[in-house]
Amino acid sequence: VSTQSTWGGTDRGTVVRYDQKGPEREGWINGHTLVTVEEKPHPDYTRDGRDLCTVRDITLEQALTGFPVELTTLDGRKLNVFINEVVHPEYVKRLVGEGMPTPEGTGDLLISFRTSFPKYLTAEQQREIKRILGAKT
């Protein structure tokens, strides 16, 4: 097994041909080496074509009132994004141009959120939430 670097954004399953880089044998022309690209798993990101995807855990308070997100890109840059929309279960924040660079262009970075809810609310807390949200009792 051998490791060979390729250009950033190469799709998983791409076959790269290295002409005349096969085994050497005296009196023979070297053959070609074919390499199938595999992706090394990343702890924070998954890939969907040119897009990078990540999931962040947030609290219910953050989902309703806004919060900062700090991300480190694959090239080591720090991105600070403030989420000021209400984060509902299908909400995805798209950072255009922060995905995988490929010969066809750069993808986007998609941030999804997993919201944790409190296990219990007191009667007073329930009344206050209803009041704030304008619920009819």
PDB file of C-alpha atoms in Angstrom:
ATOM      1  CA  VAL A   1       0.000   0.000   0.000  1.00  0.00           C
ATOM      2  CA  SER A   2       1.300   3.410  -0.970  1.00  0.00           C
ATOM      3  CA  THR A   3       0.141   6.936  -0.184  1.00  0.00           C
ATOM      4  CA  GLN A   4       0.155   9.590  -2.897  1.00  0.00           C
ATOM      5  CA  SER A   5      -1.022  13.177  -2.568  1.00  0.00           C
ATOM      6  CA  THR A   6      -3.429  14.541  -5.160  1.00  0.00           C
ATOM      7  CA  TRP A   7      -4.871  17.999  -5.753  1.00  0.00           C
ATOM      8  CA  GLY A   8      -7.462  19.296  -3.293  1.00  0.00           C
ATOM      9  CA  GLY A   9     -11.065  18.508  -4.098  1.00  0.00           C
ATOM     10  CA  THR A  10     -10.397  15.239  -5.914  1.00  0.00           C
ATOM     11  CA  ASP A  11     -13.539  13.102  -5.725  1.00  0.00           C
ATOM     12  CA  ARG A  12     -13.533   9.788  -3.902  1.00  0.00           C
ATOM     13  CA  GLY A  13     -13.300   6.972  -6.443  1.00  0.00           C
ATOM     14  CA  THR A  14     -11.380   9.043  -9.019  1.00  0.00           C
ATOM     15  CA  VAL A  15      -8.732   6.975 -10.781  1.00  0.00           C
ATOM     16  CA  VAL A  16      -5.445   8.844 -11.332  1.00  0.00           C
ATOM     17  CA  ARG A  17      -3.021   7.492 -13.936  1.00  0.00           C
ATOM     18  CA  TYR A  18       0.724   7.977 -13.495  1.00  0.00           C
ATOM     19  CA  ASP A  19       2.331   7.256 -16.865  1.00  0.00           C
ATOM     20  CA  GLN A  20       5.384   4.991 -16.835  1.00  0.00           C
ATOM     21  CA  LYS A  21       5.529   4.961 -13.027  1.00  0.00           C
ATOM     22  CA  GLY A  22       5.010   1.198 -12.745  1.00  0.00           C
ATOM     23  CA  PRO A  23       7.612  -1.289 -11.533  1.00  0.00           C
ATOM     24  CA  GLU A  24      10.988  -1.034 -13.233  1.00  0.00           C
ATOM     25  CA  ARG A  25      12.405  -4.033 -15.055  1.00  0.00           C
ATOM     26  CA  GLU A  26      15.596  -4.027 -17.080  1.00  0.00           C
ATOM     27  CA  GLY A  27      14.926  -4.018 -20.792  1.00  0.00           C
ATOM     28  CA  TRP A  28      11.254  -3.157 -20.389  1.00  0.00           C
ATOM     29  CA  ILE A  29       9.337   0.121 -20.562  1.00  0.00           C
ATOM     30  CA  ASN A  30       7.741   0.941 -17.225  1.00  0.00           C
ATOM     31  CA  GLY A  31       4.008   0.367 -17.113  1.00  0.00           C
ATOM     32  CA  HIS A  32       1.465   2.804 -15.797  1.00  0.00           C
ATOM     33  CA  THR A  33       0.290   3.021 -12.203  1.00  0.00           C
ATOM     34  CA  LEU A  34      -3.419   3.539 -11.535  1.00  0.00           C
ATOM     35  CA  VAL A  35      -4.441   4.935  -8.159  1.00  0.00           C
ATOM     36  CA  THR A  36      -8.007   5.067  -6.864  1.00  0.00           C
ATOM     37  CA  VAL A  37      -8.593   8.078  -4.605  1.00  0.00           C
ATOM     38  CA  GLU A  38      -9.964   7.448  -1.111  1.00  0.00           C
ATOM     39  CA  GLU A  39     -10.920  10.119   1.410  1.00  0.00           C
ATOM     40  CA  LYS A  40      -9.433  10.324   4.840  1.00  0.00           C
ATOM     41  CA  PRO A  41     -12.234  10.912   7.389  1.00  0.00           C
ATOM     42  CA  HIS A  42     -12.230  14.339   9.034  1.00  0.00           C
ATOM     43  CA  PRO A  43     -13.361  14.837  12.657  1.00  0.00           C
ATOM     44  CA  ASP A  44     -15.480  17.941  11.879  1.00  0.00           C
ATOM     45  CA  TYR A  45     -16.485  17.773   8.223  1.00  0.00           C
ATOM     46  CA  THR A  46     -18.103  15.427   5.740  1.00  0.00           C
ATOM     47  CA  ARG A  47     -18.223  16.004   2.020  1.00  0.00           C
ATOM     48  CA  ASP A  48     -21.155  16.183  -0.377  1.00  0.00           C
ATOM     49  CA  GLY A  49     -19.647  16.790  -3.810  1.00  0.00           C
ATOM     50  CA  ARG A  50     -17.960  20.208  -3.597  1.00  0.00           C
ATOM     51  CA  ASP A  51     -19.817  21.124  -0.390  1.00  0.00           C
ATOM     52  CA  LEU A  52     -18.460  20.550   3.096  1.00  0.00           C
ATOM     53  CA  CYS A  53     -20.967  19.742   5.844  1.00  0.00           C
ATOM     54  CA  THR A  54     -20.699  20.023   9.608  1.00  0.00           C
ATOM     55  CA  VAL A  55     -23.131  19.662  12.527  1.00  0.00           C
ATOM     56  CA  ARG A  56     -22.912  21.755  15.684  1.00  0.00           C
ATOM     57  CA  ASP A  57     -24.674  21.148  19.008  1.00  0.00           C
ATOM     58  CA  ILE A  58     -26.592  24.113  20.446  1.00  0.00           C
ATOM     59  CA  THR A  59     -28.987  24.785  23.292  1.00  0.00           C
ATOM     60  CA  LEU A  60     -32.637  25.745  22.901  1.00  0.00           C
ATOM     61  CA  GLU A  61     -31.768  29.217  24.205  1.00  0.00           C
ATOM     62  CA  GLN A  62     -29.165  29.616  21.454  1.00  0.00           C
ATOM     63  CA  ALA A  63     -31.588  28.338  18.807  1.00  0.00           C
ATOM     64  CA  LEU A  64     -34.103  31.030  19.784  1.00  0.00           C
ATOM     65  CA  THR A  65     -31.861  33.990  20.580  1.00  0.00           C
ATOM     66  CA  GLY A  66     -28.722  33.719  18.392  1.00  0.00           C
ATOM     67  CA  PHE A  67     -25.149  32.666  19.036  1.00  0.00           C
ATOM     68  CA  PRO A  68     -21.621  32.781  17.578  1.00  0.00           C
ATOM     69  CA  VAL A  69     -20.068  29.838  15.742  1.00  0.00           C
ATOM     70  CA  GLU A  70     -16.309  29.541  15.329  1.00  0.00           C
ATOM     71  CA  LEU A  71     -15.067  27.247  12.591  1.00  0.00           C
ATOM     72  CA  THR A  72     -11.601  26.254  11.479  1.00  0.00           C
ATOM     73  CA  THR A  73     -11.484  25.666   7.737  1.00  0.00           C
ATOM     74  CA  LEU A  74      -9.562  22.809   6.143  1.00  0.00           C
ATOM     75  CA  ASP A  75      -6.813  25.268   5.220  1.00  0.00           C
ATOM     76  CA  GLY A  76      -6.535  26.476   8.848  1.00  0.00           C
ATOM     77  CA  ARG A  77      -8.395  29.796   8.619  1.00  0.00           C
ATOM     78  CA  LYS A  78     -10.705  30.805  11.465  1.00  0.00           C
ATOM     79  CA  LEU A  79     -14.253  31.789  10.530  1.00  0.00           C
ATOM     80  CA  ASN A  80     -16.489  33.538  13.036  1.00  0.00           C
ATOM     81  CA  VAL A  81     -20.157  33.544  12.097  1.00  0.00           C
ATOM     82  CA  PHE A  82     -23.027  34.910  14.153  1.00  0.00           C
ATOM     83  CA  ILE A  83     -26.318  33.076  13.724  1.00  0.00           C
ATOM     84  CA  ASN A  84     -29.116  35.566  14.372  1.00  0.00           C
ATOM     85  CA  GLU A  85     -31.997  33.655  12.763  1.00  0.00           C
ATOM     86  CA  VAL A  86     -34.212  31.295  14.745  1.00  0.00           C
ATOM     87  CA  VAL A  87     -32.691  27.841  14.225  1.00  0.00           C
ATOM     88  CA  HIS A  88     -35.484  25.378  13.413  1.00  0.00           C
ATOM     89  CA  PRO A  89     -34.859  21.635  12.833  1.00  0.00           C
ATOM     90  CA  GLU A  90     -34.328  22.024   9.044  1.00  0.00           C
ATOM     91  CA  TYR A  91     -32.220  25.203   9.301  1.00  0.00           C
ATOM     92  CA  VAL A  92     -28.861  25.127   7.495  1.00  0.00           C
ATOM     93  CA  LYS A  93     -26.417  28.031   7.375  1.00  0.00           C
ATOM     94  CA  ARG A  94     -24.662  28.178   3.976  1.00  0.00           C
ATOM     95  CA  LEU A  95     -21.272  29.882   3.740  1.00  0.00           C
ATOM     96  CA  VAL A  96     -20.807  30.404   0.013  1.00  0.00           C
ATOM     97  CA  GLY A  97     -17.344  29.635  -1.356  1.00  0.00           C
ATOM     98  CA  GLU A  98     -16.015  27.964   1.814  1.00  0.00           C
ATOM     99  CA  GLY A  99     -16.306  24.352   0.589  1.00  0.00           C
ATOM    100  CA  MET A 100     -13.960  22.156  -1.419  1.00  0.00           C
ATOM    101  CA  PRO A 101     -11.923  23.790  -4.178  1.00  0.00           C
ATOM    102  CA  THR A 102     -12.151  21.775  -7.397  1.00  0.00           C
ATOM    103  CA  PRO A 103     -11.352  22.489 -11.029  1.00  0.00           C
ATOM    104  CA  GLU A 104     -15.100  23.139 -11.517  1.00  0.00           C
ATOM    105  CA  GLY A 105     -15.206  25.745  -8.734  1.00  0.00           C
ATOM    106  CA  THR A 106     -15.406  25.952  -4.959  1.00  0.00           C
ATOM    107  CA  GLY A 107     -18.323  24.522  -3.037  1.00  0.00           C
ATOM    108  CA  ASP A 108     -20.068  25.873   0.040  1.00  0.00           C
ATOM    109  CA  LEU A 109     -19.798  25.106   3.743  1.00  0.00           C
ATOM    110  CA  LEU A 110     -23.124  23.903   5.176  1.00  0.00           C
ATOM    111  CA  ILE A 111     -23.645  24.142   8.936  1.00  0.00           C
ATOM    112  CA  SER A 112     -26.516  22.149  10.456  1.00  0.00           C
ATOM    113  CA  PHE A 113     -27.506  22.285  14.097  1.00  0.00           C
ATOM    114  CA  ARG A 114     -28.604  19.723  16.657  1.00  0.00           C
ATOM    115  CA  THR A 115     -30.634  21.470  19.361  1.00  0.00           C
ATOM    116  CA  SER A 116     -30.781  20.090  22.890  1.00  0.00           C
ATOM    117  CA  PHE A 117     -33.984  20.639  24.850  1.00  0.00           C
ATOM    118  CA  PRO A 118     -34.371  20.809  28.629  1.00  0.00           C
ATOM    119  CA  LYS A 119     -35.537  17.568  30.226  1.00  0.00           C
ATOM    120  CA  TYR A 120     -37.989  19.378  32.501  1.00  0.00           C
ATOM    121  CA  LEU A 121     -39.644  22.784  32.898  1.00  0.00           C
ATOM    122  CA  THR A 122     -41.359  23.983  36.041  1.00  0.00           C
ATOM    123  CA  ALA A 123     -44.938  25.224  35.816  1.00  0.00           C
ATOM    124  CA  GLU A 124     -43.642  28.788  36.204  1.00  0.00           C
ATOM    125  CA  GLN A 125     -41.167  28.326  33.343  1.00  0.00           C
ATOM    126  CA  GLN A 126     -43.924  26.913  31.138  1.00  0.00           C
ATOM    127  CA  ARG A 127     -46.180  29.897  31.898  1.00  0.00           C
ATOM    128  CA  GLU A 128     -43.360  32.337  31.170  1.00  0.00           C
ATOM    129  CA  ILE A 129     -42.537  30.690  27.839  1.00  0.00           C
ATOM    130  CA  LYS A 130     -46.211  30.781  26.870  1.00  0.00           C
ATOM    131  CA  ARG A 131     -46.362  34.445  27.820  1.00  0.00           C
ATOM    132  CA  ILE A 132     -43.247  35.313  25.826  1.00  0.00           C
ATOM    133  CA  LEU A 133     -44.394  33.378  22.767  1.00  0.00           C
ATOM    134  CA  GLY A 134     -47.897  34.818  22.976  1.00  0.00           C
ATOM    135  CA  ALA A 135     -49.603  31.441  23.402  1.00  0.00           C
ATOM    136  CA  LYS A 136     -53.320  31.415  24.165  1.00  0.00           C
ATOM    137  CA  THR A 137     -54.023  29.388  27.310  1.00  0.00           C
TER     138      THR A 137
END
